[in-house]
DNA sequence: ATCACGGTTTGCA
DNA sequence: CTAACGTGCAAACCGTGAT
């Protein structure tokens, strides 16, 4: 709805900020190892598989996001690229620090991902928001050592694009404020942004949009929202409206209840035997159970899947999965593992090279919603609860490997364990490793 | 016709 | 030494069978 006449607007223009850490994982590694500054650095996914974070210097060497490390390794090492296995304990810790600093800059924050927050800057009347955002960047840098960029606009989708501009254009000094631009200037900016950079436009939608003649963010903005809803879906319609400055996506300060807890890993080496798979599934279920209790939830079902590697396409492929409902929602690792192993034994077929297994806990409920098991005495129930609490406490203090189920097996007989040969020390979480650093 | 369902695909970080 | 290509989540989509 366009207004022809300037009218009284009781609420100030909506201002949503998107704050995003630059090259988050690489930047975390750099905080604790200043020698990495100015050098090409990459961080690898689990199993040292793919590149998932790159420094500016690595991007300049044309090292692609998502590239399998074994394919680019030779070239990268020739060019002096330094690679790290991912160190999620470190990144999670740094993320918490960043988020708590950001919280001080707005009463309304949505933690969107490990390295991104939306902040509501609406009704910050006397402030110059660009200067405020610069102050924010300085504060985060001083408190954590991490560089961030800030995009500010009328909607979340536009704030994402503004952040994109802040990252691309060095002259902006890390802050891009769309609300300050004249409409024609903003449109010129959007014309120069490929539509694939718009939030919600992935590979498939990008292809489809090109087919109907939509190439830039501006093209998408100018498309007819109702038509786009028919041709695509309601999400696309919202994207179009958001590009036009109408906020359709609310700031979600509180996360909805979690629906599933996943633990899945590729193996360091393919396995064929049931026992190895049992060990892996036991470990993954144990991890999922820890997450479950941390979040004070109970699971109503256990889902297990196994598969061969789709990349070894000369080999016989097999994948299968099974969900087993639990009699009563539980957070007891013993029960969860029992169900997971039962599922695994049903889907396992001999004669294949398995490369990956996964466990997902579903139908999650809170303690209040968990129905008392009529067939299980309260005493048994409480005993299991105390056992799990003791287990978690001991493993937290002495390391995850301290108390384990027998079916998890013995660590040095486990070729399936993932490879992490390039890991940095646990700077923020483990004193022993920290003191070992020169 | 419409809905609920479960499995599959897509997108994001 | 060799072989080697991620993980965790949500939501849309789509075919099916029930009503």
CSV table of C-alpha atoms (C1' of nucleotides) in Angstrom, one decimal:
chain,number,residue,atom,x,y,z
A,1,UNK,CA,0.0,0.0,0.0
A,2,UNK,CA,1.6,3.2,-1.2
A,3,UNK,CA,0.8,6.5,0.5
A,4,UNK,CA,0.6,9.5,-1.8
A,5,UNK,CA,0.5,12.1,0.9
A,6,UNK,CA,2.8,12.3,3.8
A,7,UNK,CA,0.6,11.3,6.8
A,8,UNK,CA,1.1,11.3,10.5
A,9,UNK,CA,2.7,8.2,11.6
A,10,UNK,CA,2.3,7.5,15.3
A,11,UNK,CA,5.1,4.9,15.5
A,12,UNK,CA,8.6,5.7,14.3
A,13,UNK,CA,9.9,3.8,11.3
A,14,UNK,CA,10.7,0.3,12.1
A,15,UNK,CA,14.4,-0.4,12.4
A,16,UNK,CA,15.7,-3.9,12.6
A,17,UNK,CA,19.4,-4.6,12.9
A,18,UNK,CA,21.1,-7.8,11.9
A,19,UNK,CA,24.4,-8.3,13.6
A,20,UNK,CA,26.7,-11.1,12.1
A,21,UNK,CA,30.2,-12.1,13.1
A,22,UNK,CA,32.6,-12.0,10.1
A,23,UNK,CA,33.9,-15.5,9.1
A,24,UNK,CA,32.8,-16.6,12.6
A,25,UNK,CA,34.7,-19.9,13.1
A,26,UNK,CA,37.9,-18.5,11.6
A,27,UNK,CA,37.6,-15.3,13.6
A,28,UNK,CA,37.3,-17.4,16.8
A,29,UNK,CA,40.5,-19.3,16.0
A,30,UNK,CA,42.3,-15.9,15.4
A,31,UNK,CA,41.3,-14.5,18.7
A,32,UNK,CA,43.5,-17.0,20.5
A,33,UNK,CA,46.2,-17.2,17.9
A,34,UNK,CA,47.2,-13.8,16.6
A,35,UNK,CA,49.7,-15.3,14.2
A,36,UNK,CA,46.7,-16.3,12.1
A,37,UNK,CA,45.9,-12.6,11.4
A,38,UNK,CA,46.5,-11.5,7.8
A,39,UNK,CA,46.9,-15.1,6.7
A,40,UNK,CA,44.6,-17.4,4.7
A,41,UNK,CA,42.8,-19.6,7.3
A,42,UNK,CA,40.0,-22.2,6.9
A,43,UNK,CA,37.9,-24.2,9.3
A,44,UNK,CA,36.8,-27.7,8.3
A,45,UNK,CA,33.6,-29.6,9.1
A,46,UNK,CA,33.5,-32.7,11.2
A,47,UNK,CA,35.7,-35.5,9.9
A,48,UNK,CA,37.8,-32.8,8.4
A,49,UNK,CA,35.5,-33.1,5.4
A,50,UNK,CA,34.5,-29.8,3.9
A,51,UNK,CA,35.5,-26.1,4.2
A,52,UNK,CA,32.9,-24.3,6.3
A,53,UNK,CA,34.6,-21.0,7.2
A,54,UNK,CA,37.1,-19.0,5.3
A,55,UNK,CA,39.1,-15.9,6.1
A,56,UNK,CA,39.1,-13.0,3.6
A,57,UNK,CA,42.6,-14.1,2.4
A,58,UNK,CA,41.4,-17.7,1.8
A,59,UNK,CA,38.4,-16.3,-0.2
A,60,UNK,CA,40.8,-14.2,-2.3
A,61,UNK,CA,42.6,-17.5,-3.2
A,62,UNK,CA,39.3,-18.7,-4.7
A,63,UNK,CA,38.9,-21.4,-2.1
A,64,UNK,CA,35.2,-22.3,-2.3
A,65,UNK,CA,32.8,-22.6,0.6
A,66,UNK,CA,31.8,-26.2,1.1
A,67,UNK,CA,34.7,-27.6,-0.9
A,68,UNK,CA,35.9,-31.1,0.1
A,69,UNK,CA,39.2,-30.6,1.9
A,70,UNK,CA,40.9,-33.6,0.2
A,71,UNK,CA,40.2,-32.0,-3.2
A,72,UNK,CA,41.7,-28.5,-2.5
A,73,UNK,CA,44.3,-29.5,0.1
A,74,UNK,CA,47.2,-29.6,-2.2
A,75,UNK,CA,46.6,-26.2,-3.8
A,76,UNK,CA,45.7,-24.7,-0.4
A,77,UNK,CA,48.8,-25.8,1.3
A,78,UNK,CA,50.9,-24.6,-1.6
A,79,UNK,CA,49.4,-21.2,-1.0
A,80,UNK,CA,50.1,-21.3,2.7
A,81,UNK,CA,46.5,-21.8,3.8
A,82,UNK,CA,46.2,-22.9,7.5
A,83,UNK,CA,43.4,-25.4,8.2
A,84,UNK,CA,41.7,-26.3,11.4
A,85,UNK,CA,39.2,-29.0,12.5
A,86,UNK,CA,36.1,-27.4,13.9
A,87,UNK,CA,36.2,-26.8,17.6
A,88,UNK,CA,32.5,-26.4,18.5
A,89,UNK,CA,33.1,-26.1,22.3
A,90,UNK,CA,35.1,-23.0,21.6
A,91,UNK,CA,32.7,-21.5,19.0
A,92,UNK,CA,29.7,-22.1,21.3
A,93,UNK,CA,31.5,-20.3,24.2
A,94,UNK,CA,32.4,-17.3,22.0
A,95,UNK,CA,28.9,-17.2,20.7
A,96,UNK,CA,27.5,-16.9,24.2
A,97,UNK,CA,29.8,-14.0,24.9
A,98,UNK,CA,28.9,-12.1,21.7
A,99,UNK,CA,25.1,-12.6,22.3
A,100,UNK,CA,25.3,-11.3,25.9
A,101,UNK,CA,27.1,-8.2,24.7
A,102,UNK,CA,24.5,-7.6,22.0
A,103,UNK,CA,21.7,-8.0,24.5
A,104,UNK,CA,22.9,-4.7,26.1
A,105,UNK,CA,22.2,-2.8,22.9
A,106,UNK,CA,18.4,-3.5,22.6
A,107,UNK,CA,15.6,-4.6,24.9
A,108,UNK,CA,14.5,-6.9,22.1
A,109,UNK,CA,16.9,-9.6,20.7
A,110,UNK,CA,16.4,-12.7,18.6
A,111,UNK,CA,19.4,-15.0,18.6
A,112,UNK,CA,19.0,-16.3,15.1
A,113,UNK,CA,22.0,-18.6,14.8
A,114,UNK,CA,25.4,-19.3,16.4
A,115,UNK,CA,26.8,-16.0,15.0
A,116,UNK,CA,23.8,-13.8,14.2
A,117,UNK,CA,21.3,-11.8,16.2
A,118,UNK,CA,18.4,-9.5,15.1
A,119,UNK,CA,18.0,-6.5,17.4
A,120,UNK,CA,15.1,-4.1,17.4
A,121,UNK,CA,16.2,-0.5,17.1
A,122,UNK,CA,12.7,0.9,16.6
A,123,UNK,CA,11.9,3.9,18.8
A,124,UNK,CA,15.5,4.8,19.6
A,125,UNK,CA,14.5,8.4,18.9
A,126,UNK,CA,17.4,10.7,19.5
A,127,UNK,CA,20.1,8.4,18.3
A,128,UNK,CA,21.9,8.3,15.0
A,129,UNK,CA,21.6,4.5,14.5
A,130,UNK,CA,24.7,4.3,12.3
A,131,UNK,CA,26.8,5.8,15.1
A,132,UNK,CA,25.1,3.5,17.6
A,133,UNK,CA,25.9,0.5,15.4
A,134,UNK,CA,29.6,1.6,15.2
A,135,UNK,CA,29.6,1.8,19.0
A,136,UNK,CA,28.2,-1.7,19.1
A,137,UNK,CA,30.9,-3.0,16.8
A,138,UNK,CA,33.6,-1.5,19.0
A,139,UNK,CA,32.1,-2.9,22.2
A,140,UNK,CA,31.9,-6.5,20.7
A,141,UNK,CA,35.5,-6.2,19.4
A,142,UNK,CA,36.8,-5.1,22.8
A,143,UNK,CA,34.8,-7.6,24.8
A,144,UNK,CA,35.4,-10.7,22.6
A,145,UNK,CA,38.0,-9.9,19.9
A,146,UNK,CA,35.5,-10.7,17.2
A,147,UNK,CA,34.7,-8.4,14.2
A,148,UNK,CA,31.0,-7.9,13.4
A,149,UNK,CA,29.0,-6.2,10.6
A,150,UNK,CA,25.6,-4.5,11.1
A,151,UNK,CA,22.7,-4.1,8.6
A,152,UNK,CA,19.8,-1.9,9.6
A,153,UNK,CA,16.4,-1.7,7.7
A,154,UNK,CA,12.6,-1.8,8.0
A,155,UNK,CA,12.3,-5.6,7.8
A,156,UNK,CA,14.4,-8.7,8.7
A,157,UNK,CA,14.9,-9.6,5.0
A,158,UNK,CA,16.1,-6.1,4.2
A,159,UNK,CA,18.3,-6.0,7.3
A,160,UNK,CA,20.0,-9.2,6.0
A,161,UNK,CA,20.6,-7.5,2.7
A,162,UNK,CA,22.0,-4.4,4.4
A,163,UNK,CA,24.3,-6.7,6.4
A,164,UNK,CA,25.4,-8.2,3.1
A,165,UNK,CA,26.3,-4.7,1.8
A,166,UNK,CA,28.1,-3.9,5.0
A,167,UNK,CA,30.3,-7.0,4.4
A,168,UNK,CA,30.9,-6.3,0.7
A,169,UNK,CA,31.7,-2.6,0.7
A,170,UNK,CA,34.8,-1.8,2.7
A,171,UNK,CA,34.0,1.9,2.6
A,172,UNK,CA,30.9,1.4,4.8
A,173,UNK,CA,33.1,0.4,7.7
A,174,UNK,CA,30.9,-2.5,8.8
A,175,UNK,CA,27.6,-0.7,9.0
A,176,UNK,CA,24.9,-0.3,6.4
A,177,UNK,CA,21.7,1.6,7.2
A,178,UNK,CA,19.0,1.2,4.5
A,179,UNK,CA,16.5,3.6,6.2
A,180,UNK,CA,18.9,6.5,5.7
A,181,UNK,CA,19.0,6.0,1.9
A,182,UNK,CA,16.8,7.9,-0.6
A,183,UNK,CA,14.4,5.4,-2.2
A,184,UNK,CA,16.0,5.6,-5.6
A,185,UNK,CA,19.4,5.0,-4.1
A,186,UNK,CA,18.1,1.9,-2.3
A,187,UNK,CA,16.6,0.6,-5.5
A,188,UNK,CA,19.9,1.1,-7.3
A,189,UNK,CA,21.6,-0.9,-4.5
A,190,UNK,CA,19.0,-3.7,-4.8
A,191,UNK,CA,19.5,-3.8,-8.6
A,192,UNK,CA,23.2,-4.7,-8.0
A,193,UNK,CA,22.4,-7.6,-5.7
A,194,UNK,CA,21.9,-11.0,-7.2
A,195,UNK,CA,18.5,-12.5,-6.1
A,196,UNK,CA,20.3,-15.5,-4.8
A,197,UNK,CA,21.6,-13.4,-1.9
A,198,UNK,CA,18.1,-12.7,-0.7
A,199,UNK,CA,17.2,-14.6,2.5
A,200,UNK,CA,15.2,-17.7,1.7
A,201,UNK,CA,16.3,-17.9,-1.9
A,202,UNK,CA,18.4,-21.1,-2.2
A,203,UNK,CA,19.7,-23.0,-5.2
A,204,UNK,CA,16.4,-24.3,-6.5
A,205,UNK,CA,14.4,-21.1,-6.1
A,206,UNK,CA,17.2,-19.1,-7.7
A,207,UNK,CA,17.0,-21.2,-10.8
A,208,UNK,CA,13.2,-21.0,-10.9
A,209,UNK,CA,13.3,-17.2,-10.4
A,210,UNK,CA,15.8,-16.8,-13.3
A,211,UNK,CA,13.4,-18.8,-15.5
A,212,UNK,CA,10.7,-16.2,-14.9
A,213,UNK,CA,13.0,-13.3,-15.5
A,214,UNK,CA,13.8,-12.3,-11.9
A,215,UNK,CA,17.5,-11.8,-11.5
A,216,UNK,CA,18.2,-9.1,-8.9
A,217,UNK,CA,16.8,-8.3,-5.5
A,218,UNK,CA,15.2,-5.3,-7.2
A,219,UNK,CA,13.4,-7.6,-9.7
A,220,UNK,CA,12.0,-9.6,-6.8
A,221,UNK,CA,10.9,-6.5,-4.9
A,222,UNK,CA,9.0,-5.2,-8.0
A,223,UNK,CA,7.2,-8.5,-8.7
A,224,UNK,CA,3.6,-8.8,-7.8
A,225,UNK,CA,3.2,-10.4,-4.3
A,226,UNK,CA,-0.1,-12.1,-5.0
A,227,UNK,CA,1.2,-13.6,-8.2
A,228,UNK,CA,4.3,-14.8,-6.5
A,229,UNK,CA,2.2,-16.5,-3.9
A,230,UNK,CA,0.4,-18.4,-6.7
A,231,UNK,CA,3.5,-19.3,-8.7
A,232,UNK,CA,5.6,-20.2,-5.6
A,233,UNK,CA,4.2,-20.1,-2.1
A,234,UNK,CA,3.3,-17.9,0.9
A,235,UNK,CA,6.9,-17.7,2.0
A,236,UNK,CA,7.8,-16.1,-1.3
A,237,UNK,CA,5.0,-13.6,-1.0
A,238,UNK,CA,6.3,-12.6,2.4
A,239,UNK,CA,9.8,-12.1,1.0
A,240,UNK,CA,8.4,-9.8,-1.6
A,241,UNK,CA,6.5,-7.7,1.0
A,242,UNK,CA,9.6,-7.6,3.2
A,243,UNK,CA,11.7,-6.3,0.3
A,244,UNK,CA,9.2,-3.5,0.0
A,245,UNK,CA,9.7,-2.5,3.6
A,246,UNK,CA,6.6,-4.2,5.1
A,247,UNK,CA,7.7,-6.3,8.1
A,248,UNK,CA,6.0,-9.7,7.9
A,249,UNK,CA,8.4,-11.7,10.0
A,250,UNK,CA,8.2,-10.9,13.7
A,251,UNK,CA,11.3,-10.8,15.9
A,252,UNK,CA,11.1,-14.1,17.8
A,253,UNK,CA,12.6,-13.4,21.2
A,254,UNK,CA,11.6,-16.7,22.7
A,255,UNK,CA,12.3,-19.9,20.7
A,256,UNK,CA,9.4,-22.2,20.1
A,257,UNK,CA,9.6,-25.6,21.8
A,258,UNK,CA,12.2,-27.8,20.2
A,259,UNK,CA,10.7,-30.7,18.2
A,260,UNK,CA,13.7,-33.0,17.7
A,261,UNK,CA,17.2,-33.6,19.0
A,262,UNK,CA,19.6,-35.0,16.4
A,263,UNK,CA,23.0,-36.6,16.8
A,264,UNK,CA,24.6,-37.9,13.6
A,265,UNK,CA,28.1,-38.4,12.3
A,266,UNK,CA,29.9,-39.7,9.3
A,267,UNK,CA,32.5,-42.3,10.2
A,268,UNK,CA,36.3,-41.9,9.9
A,269,UNK,CA,36.3,-45.1,7.9
A,270,UNK,CA,33.5,-47.3,6.5
A,271,UNK,CA,32.3,-50.2,8.7
A,272,UNK,CA,30.5,-53.4,7.7
A,273,UNK,CA,29.8,-55.2,11.0
A,274,UNK,CA,26.8,-54.7,13.3
A,275,UNK,CA,28.9,-54.3,16.4
A,276,UNK,CA,30.6,-51.1,15.1
A,277,UNK,CA,27.2,-49.7,14.2
A,278,UNK,CA,25.9,-50.6,17.6
A,279,UNK,CA,28.8,-48.7,19.2
A,280,UNK,CA,28.3,-45.7,17.1
A,281,UNK,CA,24.5,-45.6,17.7
A,282,UNK,CA,25.1,-46.0,21.4
A,283,UNK,CA,27.4,-43.1,21.4
A,284,UNK,CA,25.1,-40.8,19.4
A,285,UNK,CA,22.1,-41.8,21.5
A,286,UNK,CA,24.1,-41.0,24.6
A,287,UNK,CA,25.0,-37.5,23.3
A,288,UNK,CA,21.4,-36.9,22.3
A,289,UNK,CA,20.3,-38.0,25.8
A,290,UNK,CA,22.7,-35.4,27.4
A,291,UNK,CA,21.2,-32.7,25.2
A,292,UNK,CA,17.7,-33.8,26.1
A,293,UNK,CA,18.4,-33.5,29.9
A,294,UNK,CA,20.2,-30.2,29.5
A,295,UNK,CA,17.1,-28.8,28.0
A,296,UNK,CA,14.9,-30.5,30.6
A,297,UNK,CA,12.9,-32.5,28.0
A,298,UNK,CA,11.6,-36.0,27.6
A,299,UNK,CA,11.5,-38.0,24.3
A,300,UNK,CA,8.5,-39.9,23.0
A,301,UNK,CA,10.3,-41.7,20.2
A,302,UNK,CA,13.7,-42.7,18.9
A,303,UNK,CA,14.6,-42.6,15.2
A,304,UNK,CA,17.7,-44.3,13.9
A,305,UNK,CA,19.2,-44.3,10.4
A,306,UNK,CA,22.2,-45.8,8.7
A,307,UNK,CA,23.6,-45.3,5.2
A,308,UNK,CA,26.4,-46.1,2.8
A,309,UNK,CA,28.3,-43.2,1.2
A,310,UNK,CA,26.5,-41.8,-1.9
A,311,UNK,CA,29.8,-40.4,-3.1
A,312,UNK,CA,31.2,-44.0,-3.6
A,313,UNK,CA,28.7,-44.6,-6.4
A,314,UNK,CA,30.4,-47.7,-7.7
A,315,UNK,CA,29.5,-49.5,-4.5
A,316,UNK,CA,26.1,-51.1,-3.6
A,317,UNK,CA,24.1,-48.4,-1.9
A,318,UNK,CA,21.8,-48.9,1.1
A,319,UNK,CA,20.0,-46.6,3.5
A,320,UNK,CA,17.3,-47.3,5.9
A,321,UNK,CA,15.7,-45.8,9.0
A,322,UNK,CA,13.2,-46.7,11.7
A,323,UNK,CA,11.3,-44.7,14.3
A,324,UNK,CA,10.3,-46.6,17.4
A,325,UNK,CA,7.7,-45.0,19.7
A,326,UNK,CA,8.6,-45.2,23.4
A,327,UNK,CA,6.0,-46.5,25.8
A,328,UNK,CA,6.3,-43.3,27.9
A,329,UNK,CA,8.3,-40.2,27.2
A,330,UNK,CA,11.7,-40.6,28.9
A,331,UNK,CA,15.1,-38.9,29.4
A,332,UNK,CA,16.8,-42.1,30.6
A,333,UNK,CA,19.8,-42.9,28.4
A,334,UNK,CA,19.5,-46.6,29.2
A,335,UNK,CA,15.9,-46.7,27.8
A,336,UNK,CA,16.8,-44.6,24.8
A,337,UNK,CA,19.8,-46.7,23.9
A,338,UNK,CA,17.8,-49.9,24.3
A,339,UNK,CA,15.2,-48.6,21.8
A,340,UNK,CA,17.8,-47.2,19.4
A,341,UNK,CA,19.7,-50.6,19.3
A,342,UNK,CA,16.4,-52.4,18.7
A,343,UNK,CA,15.7,-50.1,15.8
A,344,UNK,CA,19.2,-50.5,14.4
A,345,UNK,CA,19.0,-54.4,14.5
A,346,UNK,CA,15.9,-54.2,12.4
A,347,UNK,CA,17.3,-52.1,9.7
A,348,UNK,CA,20.9,-53.5,9.6
A,349,UNK,CA,21.7,-55.6,6.5
A,350,UNK,CA,25.1,-57.3,6.2
A,351,UNK,CA,27.3,-56.8,3.2
A,352,UNK,CA,27.4,-53.0,2.9
A,353,UNK,CA,30.1,-50.4,3.6
A,354,UNK,CA,28.3,-48.1,6.1
A,355,UNK,CA,29.6,-44.5,6.2
A,356,UNK,CA,27.1,-42.8,8.5
A,357,UNK,CA,24.6,-43.3,11.3
A,358,UNK,CA,22.3,-41.0,13.0
A,359,UNK,CA,19.9,-40.8,16.0
A,360,UNK,CA,17.0,-38.4,16.4
A,361,UNK,CA,14.9,-38.1,19.5
A,362,UNK,CA,11.3,-37.0,18.7
A,363,UNK,CA,8.0,-36.1,20.2
A,364,UNK,CA,9.7,-34.0,22.8
A,365,UNK,CA,7.7,-32.9,25.9
A,366,UNK,CA,8.5,-30.9,29.0
A,367,UNK,CA,8.5,-32.5,32.5
A,368,UNK,CA,5.0,-31.2,33.2
A,369,UNK,CA,3.6,-32.7,30.0
A,370,UNK,CA,5.2,-36.0,30.5
A,371,UNK,CA,2.6,-38.4,31.7
A,372,UNK,CA,3.4,-40.7,34.6
A,373,UNK,CA,4.1,-44.2,33.4
A,374,UNK,CA,1.3,-46.2,34.9
A,375,UNK,CA,3.3,-49.4,34.6
A,376,UNK,CA,6.4,-48.1,36.2
A,377,UNK,CA,6.6,-47.4,39.9
A,378,UNK,CA,7.6,-43.9,41.0
A,379,UNK,CA,10.5,-45.3,42.9
A,380,UNK,CA,12.0,-46.8,39.8
A,381,UNK,CA,11.4,-43.6,37.9
A,382,UNK,CA,13.2,-41.5,40.5
A,383,UNK,CA,16.1,-43.9,40.7
A,384,UNK,CA,16.6,-43.6,37.0
A,385,UNK,CA,16.5,-39.8,37.3
A,386,UNK,CA,19.2,-39.8,40.0
A,387,UNK,CA,21.4,-42.1,38.0
A,388,UNK,CA,21.2,-39.8,34.9
A,389,UNK,CA,22.0,-36.8,37.1
A,390,UNK,CA,25.0,-38.5,38.6
A,391,UNK,CA,26.1,-39.6,35.1
A,392,UNK,CA,25.9,-36.1,33.7
A,393,UNK,CA,27.7,-34.5,36.7
A,394,UNK,CA,30.6,-36.9,36.7
A,395,UNK,CA,31.1,-36.7,32.9
A,396,UNK,CA,30.9,-33.0,33.0
A,397,UNK,CA,33.6,-32.8,35.6
A,398,UNK,CA,35.9,-35.6,34.4
A,399,UNK,CA,35.3,-35.7,30.7
A,400,UNK,CA,32.7,-37.4,28.5
A,401,UNK,CA,34.6,-40.7,28.3
A,402,UNK,CA,34.5,-41.3,32.1
A,403,UNK,CA,31.2,-43.1,32.4
A,404,UNK,CA,29.9,-44.9,29.4
A,405,UNK,CA,27.6,-47.8,28.4
A,406,UNK,CA,29.3,-51.0,27.6
A,407,UNK,CA,27.7,-51.1,24.1
A,408,UNK,CA,29.7,-47.9,23.3
A,409,UNK,CA,32.8,-50.1,23.0
A,410,UNK,CA,36.4,-49.2,23.7
A,411,UNK,CA,37.9,-46.1,22.0
A,412,UNK,CA,41.0,-47.5,20.4
A,413,UNK,CA,39.1,-50.3,18.7
A,414,UNK,CA,36.8,-47.9,16.9
A,415,UNK,CA,37.9,-47.1,13.3
A,416,UNK,CA,34.6,-45.4,12.8
A,417,UNK,CA,35.4,-42.5,15.1
A,418,UNK,CA,35.6,-39.3,13.3
A,419,UNK,CA,38.9,-37.7,12.3
A,420,UNK,CA,39.9,-34.4,13.8
A,421,UNK,CA,43.6,-34.1,13.1
A,422,UNK,CA,43.8,-30.3,12.9
A,423,UNK,CA,42.1,-29.2,16.1
A,424,UNK,CA,43.1,-26.1,18.0
A,425,UNK,CA,43.4,-26.3,21.8
A,426,UNK,CA,40.2,-25.8,23.9
A,427,UNK,CA,41.2,-22.2,24.8
A,428,UNK,CA,38.1,-21.2,26.7
A,429,UNK,CA,37.0,-24.5,28.2
A,430,UNK,CA,40.0,-26.6,29.2
A,431,UNK,CA,42.8,-25.3,31.4
A,432,UNK,CA,45.2,-28.1,30.6
A,433,UNK,CA,45.1,-27.4,26.9
A,434,UNK,CA,45.3,-23.6,27.5
A,435,UNK,CA,48.4,-23.9,29.6
A,436,UNK,CA,50.1,-26.0,26.9
A,437,UNK,CA,50.0,-23.0,24.5
A,438,UNK,CA,53.3,-21.1,24.4
B,1,DA,C1',-13.3,-32.0,-1.2
B,2,DT,C1',-10.6,-31.8,2.7
B,3,DC,C1',-7.8,-33.3,6.3
B,4,DA,C1',-4.2,-35.7,8.8
B,5,DC,C1',-0.3,-38.4,8.3
B,6,DG,C1',4.4,-39.5,7.2
B,7,DG,C1',8.2,-39.4,4.2
B,8,DT,C1',10.9,-36.3,1.2
B,9,DT,C1',12.8,-32.0,-0.2
B,10,DT,C1',14.4,-27.4,0.7
B,11,DG,C1',16.7,-23.8,3.0
B,12,DC,C1',19.7,-21.8,6.4
B,13,DA,C1',23.8,-21.3,9.3
C,1,DC,C1',50.3,-44.6,5.6
C,2,DT,C1',45.8,-44.1,2.8
C,3,DA,C1',41.4,-42.5,1.5
C,4,DA,C1',38.9,-39.0,1.7
C,5,DC,C1',32.5,-34.8,0.5
C,6,DG,C1',29.0,-31.9,7.6
C,7,DT,C1',25.5,-31.3,11.0
C,8,DG,C1',21.3,-29.7,13.3
C,9,DC,C1',17.2,-27.8,12.9
C,10,DA,C1',12.5,-26.2,10.9
C,11,DA,C1',9.0,-25.9,7.5
C,12,DA,C1',7.2,-26.7,3.0
C,13,DC,C1',5.8,-30.0,-0.1
C,14,DC,C1',3.5,-34.1,-1.7
C,15,DG,C1',1.3,-38.5,-2.1
C,16,DT,C1',-1.8,-41.4,0.4
C,17,DG,C1',-5.7,-43.0,2.7
C,18,DA,C1',-9.6,-41.7,5.8
C,19,DT,C1',-13.8,-39.2,6.3
